Coordinates of C-alpha atoms in Angstrom, one line a residue:
M1 CA 0.0 0.1 -0.1
R2 CA 3.0 2.5 0.9
I3 CA 4.3 1.6 -2.6
I4 CA 1.3 2.5 -4.3
L5 CA 0.6 5.6 -2.3
T6 CA 4.2 6.9 -3.0
I7 CA 3.8 6.2 -6.6
S8 CA 0.5 8.2 -6.8
L9 CA 2.1 10.9 -4.7
F10 CA 5.0 11.2 -7.4
L11 CA 2.6 11.1 -10.4
G12 CA 0.4 13.9 -8.7
M13 CA 3.5 16.0 -8.1
A14 CA 4.6 15.4 -11.6
L15 CA 1.3 16.5 -13.1
I16 CA 1.5 19.7 -10.9
G17 CA 4.8 20.5 -12.3
L18 CA 3.7 19.8 -15.9
Q19 CA 0.8 22.0 -15.2
N20 CA 3.0 24.8 -13.9
I21 CA 5.4 24.6 -17.0
I22 CA 2.2 24.9 -19.2
A23 CA 1.1 27.7 -17.3
A24 CA 4.4 29.5 -17.4
Q25 CA 4.6 29.0 -21.2
D26 CA 1.1 30.3 -21.6
L27 CA 2.1 33.4 -19.4
L28 CA 5.2 33.7 -21.5
S29 CA 3.0 33.4 -24.8
E30 CA 0.7 36.2 -23.4
N31 CA 3.6 38.5 -22.4
A32 CA 6.0 37.9 -25.3
C33 CA 6.3 40.5 -27.9
K34 CA 5.6 39.7 -31.5
T35 CA 8.2 41.7 -33.5
T36 CA 8.2 42.0 -37.1
L37 CA 11.5 43.2 -38.9
Y38 CA 11.7 44.8 -42.2
F39 CA 15.0 45.6 -43.8
Q40 CA 15.9 47.7 -46.8
L41 CA 18.9 49.4 -48.3
A42 CA 19.2 53.1 -47.5
G43 CA 19.1 55.0 -50.9
D44 CA 17.3 52.6 -53.3
G45 CA 14.4 51.7 -50.8
G46 CA 14.6 48.1 -51.9
R47 CA 13.8 45.4 -49.3
V48 CA 16.5 42.9 -48.6
N49 CA 17.2 39.8 -46.6
A50 CA 19.7 40.6 -43.8
N51 CA 21.7 38.5 -41.2
I52 CA 20.7 39.3 -37.6
R53 CA 22.1 38.6 -34.2
I54 CA 20.0 39.4 -30.9
T55 CA 21.4 39.6 -27.5
E56 CA 19.8 40.4 -24.4
V57 CA 21.1 43.2 -22.4
G58 CA 23.5 41.8 -19.7
N59 CA 24.1 38.8 -21.4
Q60 CA 26.9 38.0 -23.6
T61 CA 25.6 35.0 -25.7
P62 CA 23.4 35.7 -28.5
L63 CA 19.8 34.2 -28.5
D64 CA 18.9 31.0 -30.2
L65 CA 16.1 32.0 -32.5
S66 CA 13.4 29.8 -33.7
T67 CA 12.9 31.8 -36.8
G68 CA 15.5 32.3 -39.7
I69 CA 18.4 30.1 -41.0
K70 CA 21.2 29.6 -38.4
R71 CA 24.7 30.9 -39.4
P72 CA 28.0 31.0 -37.5
N73 CA 28.8 33.1 -34.5
G74 CA 25.2 33.7 -33.3
W75 CA 23.6 35.1 -36.7
Y76 CA 20.7 34.2 -38.4
T77 CA 19.6 34.8 -42.0
F78 CA 16.2 36.7 -41.9
S79 CA 13.8 37.6 -44.4
S80 CA 12.2 41.1 -44.4
G81 CA 8.8 41.0 -43.0
N82 CA 9.3 37.9 -40.9
Q83 CA 8.2 38.0 -37.1
L84 CA 10.1 37.0 -34.2
T85 CA 8.4 36.1 -30.7
L86 CA 10.7 37.4 -27.8
P87 CA 10.2 37.3 -24.0
P88 CA 9.7 40.8 -22.6
S89 CA 13.1 42.3 -22.0
K90 CA 15.9 44.8 -23.5
Y91 CA 17.7 43.6 -26.5
V92 CA 20.5 44.6 -28.9
L93 CA 19.7 43.8 -32.3
E94 CA 22.6 43.7 -34.9
S95 CA 22.1 43.5 -38.5
F96 CA 24.0 43.6 -42.1
H97 CA 23.4 42.8 -45.4
G98 CA 26.3 41.1 -47.5
L99 CA 29.7 42.8 -47.4
E100 CA 28.8 46.4 -48.4
T101 CA 26.7 47.7 -45.5
R102 CA 27.7 49.2 -42.3
L103 CA 26.9 46.9 -39.2
H104 CA 23.6 48.4 -37.8
I105 CA 23.0 48.4 -34.1
K106 CA 19.6 48.9 -32.5
H107 CA 18.5 48.8 -28.9
L108 CA 15.0 47.2 -28.4
D109 CA 12.9 47.8 -25.3
L110 CA 10.2 44.9 -25.3
T111 CA 9.3 45.0 -21.7
A112 CA 5.9 46.7 -22.5
S113 CA 5.1 46.1 -26.0
R114 CA 3.1 43.0 -27.2
Q115 CA 3.5 43.7 -30.8
K116 CA 6.2 45.8 -32.5
R117 CA 7.2 46.7 -36.2
I118 CA 10.8 47.5 -36.7
H119 CA 11.9 49.2 -39.8
I120 CA 15.8 49.0 -40.4
K121 CA 17.6 51.0 -43.0
L122 CA 21.1 49.3 -43.8
L123 CA 23.5 51.9 -44.9
P124 CA 26.1 50.8 -47.8
F125 CA 29.4 52.3 -47.8
T126 CA 30.2 50.8 -51.3
N127 CA 28.3 49.5 -54.3
S128 CA 29.9 46.8 -56.2
R129 CA 27.2 46.6 -58.9
K130 CA 27.5 50.2 -59.8
N131 CA 31.2 49.5 -60.2
N132 CA 30.3 46.6 -62.4
L133 CA 31.3 43.8 -60.3
V134 CA 29.6 40.5 -60.0
S135 CA 30.2 38.0 -57.1
A136 CA 29.8 34.0 -57.1
N137 CA 30.4 31.4 -54.6
T138 CA 31.8 28.6 -57.0
H139 CA 31.4 25.7 -54.5
L140 CA 28.4 24.7 -52.3
H141 CA 26.8 21.6 -51.0
L142 CA 24.1 21.0 -48.4
M143 CA 23.2 17.9 -46.3
R144 CA 21.2 16.7 -43.5
I145 CA 18.1 19.0 -44.1
T146 CA 15.0 18.6 -45.9
H147 CA 14.0 19.4 -49.5
A148 CA 12.0 22.5 -48.3
E149 CA 14.7 23.7 -45.9
M150 CA 17.4 23.3 -48.9
I151 CA 15.1 25.4 -51.3
D152 CA 14.6 28.0 -48.6
Y153 CA 18.3 27.9 -47.9
I154 CA 19.7 28.6 -51.5
Q155 CA 17.2 31.1 -52.2
Q156 CA 17.3 33.2 -48.8
V157 CA 20.9 32.8 -47.6
P158 CA 22.9 34.1 -50.8
F159 CA 20.4 37.0 -50.9
A160 CA 21.1 38.1 -47.2
D161 CA 24.9 37.7 -48.3
D162 CA 24.3 39.8 -51.5
L163 CA 25.8 37.2 -53.9
D164 CA 24.8 37.3 -57.5
I165 CA 25.6 33.7 -58.5
L166 CA 25.7 30.6 -56.5
Y167 CA 27.0 27.2 -57.9
V168 CA 25.3 24.3 -56.4
S169 CA 27.4 21.2 -56.8
N170 CA 26.7 17.4 -57.0
L171 CA 29.3 14.8 -55.5
R172 CA 29.2 11.3 -54.5
R173 CA 30.5 9.3 -51.6
I174 CA 29.2 6.1 -50.3
P175 CA 27.2 5.7 -48.0
D176 CA 27.3 9.5 -46.9
E177 CA 25.6 10.8 -50.0
T178 CA 22.2 9.6 -48.8
D179 CA 22.3 12.9 -46.8
Y180 CA 23.4 15.1 -49.5
I181 CA 20.2 16.9 -50.3
T182 CA 21.6 19.1 -53.1
N183 CA 22.5 16.0 -55.2
T184 CA 18.7 16.0 -55.8
L185 CA 18.9 19.2 -58.0
T186 CA 19.1 19.2 -61.7
P187 CA 20.3 22.0 -63.9
A188 CA 16.6 22.6 -64.9
D189 CA 15.6 22.7 -61.2
L190 CA 18.3 25.4 -60.3
Q191 CA 17.3 27.5 -63.3
R192 CA 13.7 27.2 -62.1
L193 CA 14.7 28.0 -58.5
S194 CA 16.8 31.1 -59.6
T195 CA 15.4 34.5 -58.5
R196 CA 15.9 38.0 -59.6
H197 CA 18.4 38.4 -56.8
V198 CA 20.6 35.3 -57.1
Q199 CA 21.1 33.1 -60.0
L200 CA 21.7 29.3 -59.1
G201 CA 24.4 27.5 -61.5
F202 CA 24.9 23.9 -61.8
G203 CA 28.1 22.4 -60.9
E204 CA 29.9 19.0 -60.0
E205 CA 32.8 18.2 -57.7
H206 CA 34.7 15.5 -59.7
R207 CA 36.8 13.8 -57.1
H208 CA 39.1 11.1 -56.0
N209 CA 40.2 10.2 -52.5
F210 CA 42.4 7.3 -50.9
G211 CA 40.0 6.6 -48.1
R212 CA 37.0 8.5 -47.2
G213 CA 38.5 11.8 -47.0
G214 CA 42.3 11.1 -47.5
E215 CA 44.4 12.9 -50.1
G216 CA 44.2 11.2 -53.5
F217 CA 44.2 12.5 -57.0
G218 CA 42.3 15.5 -55.6
H219 CA 39.0 17.5 -56.3
V220 CA 37.9 19.8 -59.3
M221 CA 34.8 21.8 -59.8
L222 CA 33.2 21.5 -63.1
L223 CA 31.1 24.5 -63.8
G224 CA 29.0 25.7 -66.8
I225 CA 28.1 21.9 -67.7
P226 CA 24.8 20.8 -68.9
E227 CA 24.8 17.5 -67.2
L228 CA 27.1 15.5 -64.9
V229 CA 30.4 14.4 -66.1
K230 CA 30.4 10.7 -65.1
P231 CA 31.7 9.2 -63.0
V232 CA 31.2 12.0 -60.5
S233 CA 33.6 10.4 -57.9
I234 CA 36.5 7.8 -58.5
G235 CA 37.6 4.9 -56.7
P236 CA 36.9 2.4 -53.8
G237 CA 38.1 5.0 -51.2
I238 CA 34.8 7.1 -51.9
M239 CA 32.6 4.7 -53.8
R240 CA 33.4 1.3 -52.0
T241 CA 33.7 -0.4 -55.2
G242 CA 35.9 -0.3 -58.5
S243 CA 39.5 0.8 -59.0
D244 CA 41.6 3.9 -58.9
G245 CA 42.4 3.4 -62.7
R246 CA 40.8 6.8 -64.0
P247 CA 42.7 10.0 -63.5
L248 CA 40.7 13.2 -63.0
Q249 CA 42.2 14.4 -66.3
K250 CA 39.7 12.3 -68.3
G251 CA 36.7 14.2 -66.7
I252 CA 38.6 17.6 -66.8
Q253 CA 39.2 16.9 -70.7
A254 CA 35.7 16.0 -71.2
T255 CA 34.5 19.1 -69.5
R256 CA 36.6 21.5 -71.5
A257 CA 35.5 19.7 -74.8
H258 CA 32.0 20.6 -74.1
G259 CA 33.0 24.4 -73.0
G260 CA 32.8 23.9 -69.3
T261 CA 35.2 25.5 -66.8
V262 CA 37.4 23.6 -64.4
V263 CA 38.4 25.0 -61.0
W264 CA 40.9 23.0 -58.8
C265 CA 39.4 22.9 -55.3
H266 CA 40.8 23.1 -51.7
N267 CA 44.0 25.1 -52.2
S268 CA 47.0 22.4 -53.1
F269 CA 44.8 19.3 -51.8
G270 CA 45.5 16.4 -54.1
N271 CA 48.2 14.8 -56.2
E272 CA 47.0 15.7 -59.8
D273 CA 46.9 19.4 -59.3
I274 CA 50.4 20.2 -60.6
P275 CA 50.4 17.9 -63.8
N276 CA 47.0 19.4 -64.7
W277 CA 48.3 23.0 -64.3
V278 CA 51.4 22.1 -66.3
A279 CA 49.2 20.6 -69.0
G280 CA 47.0 23.7 -69.0
T281 CA 43.8 21.9 -68.4
V282 CA 42.7 23.8 -65.3
D283 CA 41.1 27.3 -65.7
A284 CA 41.1 28.7 -62.1
Q285 CA 42.3 27.8 -58.7
N286 CA 40.0 27.9 -55.6
I287 CA 41.4 28.7 -52.2
F288 CA 39.9 28.7 -48.8
D289 CA 36.9 26.6 -50.1
G290 CA 37.2 23.9 -47.4
G291 CA 40.1 21.9 -46.3
S292 CA 43.6 23.3 -45.4
G293 CA 46.0 22.8 -48.3
G294 CA 48.2 25.8 -47.9
S295 CA 48.1 29.5 -48.5
Y296 CA 48.8 31.6 -51.5
D297 CA 52.5 30.8 -51.4
V298 CA 52.0 27.1 -52.0
T299 CA 48.7 27.4 -54.0
F300 CA 49.1 30.2 -56.5
Y301 CA 52.7 31.7 -56.3
K302 CA 54.6 28.6 -57.5
Y303 CA 52.6 28.4 -60.6
L304 CA 52.9 32.1 -61.4
N305 CA 56.6 32.2 -60.8
I306 CA 57.1 29.7 -63.9
G307 CA 55.0 31.8 -66.0
M308 CA 51.5 30.3 -65.8
R309 CA 48.3 32.3 -65.9
V310 CA 46.4 31.3 -62.8
P311 CA 43.2 33.0 -62.1
F312 CA 42.0 33.0 -58.5
S313 CA 38.6 31.5 -57.1
S314 CA 36.7 30.9 -54.1
G315 CA 33.7 29.2 -52.4
T316 CA 32.4 27.8 -49.3
D317 CA 32.1 24.0 -49.7
W318 CA 29.5 22.8 -47.2
F319 CA 26.9 25.4 -46.3
M320 CA 27.7 29.1 -46.3
T321 CA 29.6 29.2 -43.1
D322 CA 31.8 32.3 -44.4
F323 CA 31.4 35.0 -47.0
S324 CA 34.0 33.4 -49.3
R325 CA 33.6 34.5 -52.9
V326 CA 35.0 35.7 -56.1
Y327 CA 34.5 38.9 -57.9
V328 CA 34.7 39.8 -61.6
P329 CA 33.9 42.9 -63.6
L330 CA 30.8 42.5 -65.7
R331 CA 28.5 45.0 -67.3
G332 CA 25.0 44.1 -68.1
E333 CA 23.3 40.7 -67.6
A334 CA 25.1 38.7 -64.8
S335 CA 24.8 35.4 -66.5
S336 CA 26.8 32.4 -65.5
S337 CA 28.4 32.0 -69.0
R338 CA 29.6 35.5 -68.9
F339 CA 31.0 35.4 -65.4
L340 CA 32.8 32.2 -66.1
E341 CA 34.5 33.6 -69.2
Q342 CA 35.7 36.7 -67.0
L343 CA 37.1 34.1 -64.4
R344 CA 38.9 32.2 -66.9
N345 CA 40.3 35.5 -68.3
G346 CA 41.8 36.1 -64.8
R347 CA 39.8 39.2 -64.2
S348 CA 38.9 38.3 -60.6
F349 CA 39.6 38.8 -57.0
I350 CA 38.8 36.8 -54.2
T351 CA 37.6 37.7 -50.6
N352 CA 35.5 37.0 -47.6
G353 CA 35.4 40.6 -46.6
P354 CA 37.3 43.6 -48.2
L355 CA 36.7 44.6 -51.9
L356 CA 39.7 45.2 -53.9
D357 CA 40.8 47.1 -57.0
L358 CA 44.1 47.2 -58.8
K359 CA 45.3 49.1 -61.8
I360 CA 48.8 49.2 -63.1
N361 CA 49.5 51.7 -65.8
G362 CA 45.8 51.8 -66.3
H363 CA 45.7 48.0 -67.1
P364 CA 43.1 46.1 -64.9
I365 CA 43.6 42.7 -63.0
G366 CA 44.2 39.9 -65.4
A367 CA 45.9 42.2 -68.1
E368 CA 49.1 41.0 -69.9
V369 CA 51.4 43.9 -70.6
A370 CA 54.8 44.2 -72.5
A371 CA 57.3 46.5 -70.9
G372 CA 61.0 47.1 -71.6
T373 CA 64.1 49.0 -70.3
G374 CA 63.6 52.2 -68.8
Q375 CA 59.9 51.9 -68.1
S376 CA 58.1 52.2 -64.8
L377 CA 54.9 51.0 -63.5
H378 CA 52.2 53.3 -61.7
V379 CA 50.3 51.2 -59.3
I380 CA 46.9 52.2 -57.9
G381 CA 45.4 49.6 -55.4
Q382 CA 42.4 50.2 -53.2
A383 CA 40.6 48.2 -50.6
I384 CA 37.4 48.9 -48.8
G385 CA 35.5 46.8 -46.2
R386 CA 33.4 46.6 -43.0
A387 CA 36.0 44.9 -40.7
D388 CA 39.4 46.2 -40.1
F389 CA 41.6 44.3 -42.7
K390 CA 44.7 46.1 -41.5
G391 CA 46.2 47.2 -44.8
L392 CA 47.1 46.5 -48.3
Q393 CA 50.2 44.8 -49.8
L394 CA 51.5 44.9 -53.3
I395 CA 53.1 41.6 -54.2
C396 CA 55.6 41.2 -57.1
N397 CA 56.7 37.5 -57.8
G398 CA 55.3 36.4 -54.5
E399 CA 57.2 39.1 -52.5
V400 CA 55.7 42.1 -50.6
I401 CA 57.4 45.1 -52.2
D402 CA 55.1 47.9 -50.8
S403 CA 52.4 48.4 -48.1
T404 CA 50.1 50.7 -46.5
L405 CA 47.7 50.8 -43.7
A406 CA 43.9 50.7 -43.6
Q407 CA 42.2 53.9 -42.3
S408 CA 38.9 53.7 -40.0
R409 CA 36.1 55.6 -41.8
D410 CA 32.3 56.0 -40.7
G411 CA 31.6 52.4 -40.0
F412 CA 34.0 50.9 -42.4
Y413 CA 37.7 50.7 -43.3
S414 CA 39.6 51.8 -46.5
A415 CA 43.2 51.8 -47.9
L416 CA 44.8 53.3 -50.9
L417 CA 48.3 52.4 -52.2
K418 CA 49.8 54.4 -55.0
K419 CA 53.4 53.6 -56.0
T420 CA 55.6 54.2 -59.1
I421 CA 58.1 51.2 -59.7
P422 CA 60.9 51.1 -62.1
I423 CA 60.6 47.8 -63.9
N424 CA 63.7 45.6 -64.4
Q425 CA 62.5 42.0 -64.7
P426 CA 59.4 40.1 -66.0
G427 CA 57.0 38.9 -63.4
W428 CA 53.3 39.5 -62.0
Y429 CA 51.8 42.0 -59.6
A430 CA 49.1 41.5 -57.3
L431 CA 47.1 43.1 -54.3
R432 CA 46.3 41.5 -51.1
I433 CA 45.6 42.2 -47.4
P434 CA 47.9 41.1 -44.8
L435 CA 48.1 37.5 -44.0
E436 CA 47.8 38.2 -40.2
T437 CA 44.6 40.1 -39.8
S438 CA 41.2 40.5 -37.8
N439 CA 38.1 38.3 -38.2
N440 CA 34.8 39.0 -40.0
L441 CA 31.5 38.9 -38.5
F442 CA 31.4 35.2 -38.9
N443 CA 34.5 35.0 -36.9
E444 CA 36.6 33.8 -39.8
P445 CA 39.9 35.2 -40.5
L446 CA 39.8 38.0 -43.4
Y447 CA 41.5 37.4 -46.7
A448 CA 41.5 39.1 -49.8
H449 CA 43.7 38.9 -53.0
T450 CA 43.7 39.7 -56.5
S451 CA 44.6 37.7 -59.5
P452 CA 47.8 39.0 -61.1
V453 CA 48.7 41.7 -63.8
Y454 CA 51.2 40.0 -65.9
F455 CA 54.3 41.8 -67.4
S456 CA 56.9 40.5 -69.8
Y457 CA 60.2 42.5 -69.8
N458 CA 62.3 42.9 -73.2
G459 CA 60.2 40.1 -74.6
R460 CA 61.0 37.6 -71.7
H461 CA 58.5 36.1 -69.3
V462 CA 59.1 35.0 -65.8
F463 CA 60.5 31.6 -65.1
Q464 CA 62.3 30.8 -61.9
S465 CA 64.0 27.5 -62.5
E466 CA 64.4 26.6 -58.9
V467 CA 60.6 26.8 -58.5
A468 CA 60.1 24.6 -61.7
V469 CA 62.7 21.9 -60.1
D470 CA 60.8 22.0 -56.9
L471 CA 57.3 21.4 -58.7
L472 CA 59.1 18.6 -60.8
K473 CA 60.1 17.0 -57.6
Q474 CA 56.6 17.2 -56.3
M475 CA 55.0 15.8 -59.4
Q476 CA 57.6 12.8 -59.3
A477 CA 56.8 12.2 -55.5
S478 CA 53.0 12.3 -56.4
R479 CA 53.5 9.7 -59.2
A480 CA 55.1 7.3 -56.9
F481 CA 52.6 7.8 -54.3
V482 CA 49.4 7.2 -56.4
T483 CA 51.0 4.5 -58.3
D484 CA 52.0 2.7 -55.1
K485 CA 48.7 3.4 -53.3
G486 CA 46.3 2.9 -56.0
I487 CA 44.4 -0.3 -56.8
F488 CA 44.4 -1.0 -60.6
A489 CA 42.3 -3.6 -62.4
T490 CA 44.4 -3.8 -65.4
E491 CA 48.0 -2.7 -66.8
D492 CA 45.9 0.0 -68.9
E493 CA 44.4 1.5 -65.9
F494 CA 47.9 1.8 -64.2
Q495 CA 49.4 3.3 -67.3
A496 CA 46.3 5.7 -67.7
V497 CA 46.9 7.2 -64.2
K498 CA 50.9 7.1 -64.3
Q499 CA 51.0 8.7 -67.7
V500 CA 49.2 12.0 -66.4
Y501 CA 52.3 12.4 -64.1
D502 CA 54.9 11.3 -66.9
R503 CA 53.4 13.9 -69.4
G504 CA 53.6 16.4 -66.9
I505 CA 57.1 15.7 -65.9
R506 CA 58.3 15.7 -69.4
R507 CA 56.6 18.9 -70.3
L508 CA 58.0 20.8 -67.3
Q509 CA 61.6 19.3 -67.8
Q510 CA 61.5 20.6 -71.4
Q511 CA 60.4 24.0 -70.2
I512 CA 63.3 24.0 -67.8
A513 CA 65.8 22.9 -70.7
D514 CA 64.5 25.7 -72.9
Q515 CA 65.4 28.4 -70.5
P516 CA 68.4 30.6 -71.5
D517 CA 71.4 30.5 -69.7

């Protein structure tokens, strides 16, 4: 009897506790303030999506919101006209749109209100579109969300981040791909889902790994393709079946034959990057798009210092956890085909914060210029951004030859670098922000770098033999690694992979031999 009584008493107390919780929730619901937020850009009056962060006064931790799309560092993407329900209190609301508005901070007193409409005008400090710049994220996948959440994400988030073009990419990996929701999208789907704010492009991550994520041949983005280039992924390390007998170069060649654009992924990750760059089969190089395969010096500069033309590109890989993007100049329609043409021509700069501009003797980023004895270069470099990017650096053949500091303005930072340089050697020039800098609002380290302006000198182009020898050794080491590690069903498969490296090695050896003493 005592046991029955104890259980009854426990259940009664639990029921009372549950009733108290329900009553408290009802009270909260009655007292909560239904807050509707509207965002527009100052000047043109157009409504925009924004990224918001709300913190209760006296608390350092941002609120977890039930509305909006969660982003890093306490931020949420929020559509203009959406409603939040907040407990009565005092809050700080932060908001911004893309990379070109000041951070807007508003103090909210919701202690007495039950309903509130808040109109926020976001103030731009520059306008890339008026400067004929178009931005793109070349590398995005989504997973572990529903189909409806995916559609909402790819339409709402790039609009809040002020992107013009977003390439949504297909990739395969067994068994994980069952969660890769963006693999369900076709080129026709992406065209249909594009909005007047953001164009959605179709892409593919053509890839090979030894093991689930180990370094193999590497990963390349295939963009501007009408359909998948198959196989999407190669080898038992990813697909749990088959062999390693197909090099990435076959898929790359098929893409280029159909007018597609090839972008190497993840900095220097992979073993087939150097032979493909030497063969001239890659159109651009992604950096900081996931992974940690080295910075500019190992990803870009080594190629540039042996006379290659290497356009810089970027993206975010899984979800949009940063602002990583590539800009190109483009007048008129911001179509995917026109964007990719400008990217291939090297007219780009990459950034997750500051916007850059570089002119040398009036020539823009990507230009190839002939110079001779007695000539000088007149450099004008500029940067502007919301966060303190510290300064600007002028790079010649991989070395910093001049720099200037960023200046604080009215809610943003800017820098101007002007210099006249006597030219006495061939090479390339580019603009970047310092490697050691501050973080953006998503708490990611800032980066920004232009593609080069290239200069010949008295008919000669830059070719640093010691760099070429180092690249040659890397290709030889990669050939040994992949031929030893790979699983090949036939001798023909083995030769198909090995010959990619053999051709690259012979070509670079010939270039070294052709250099004047």
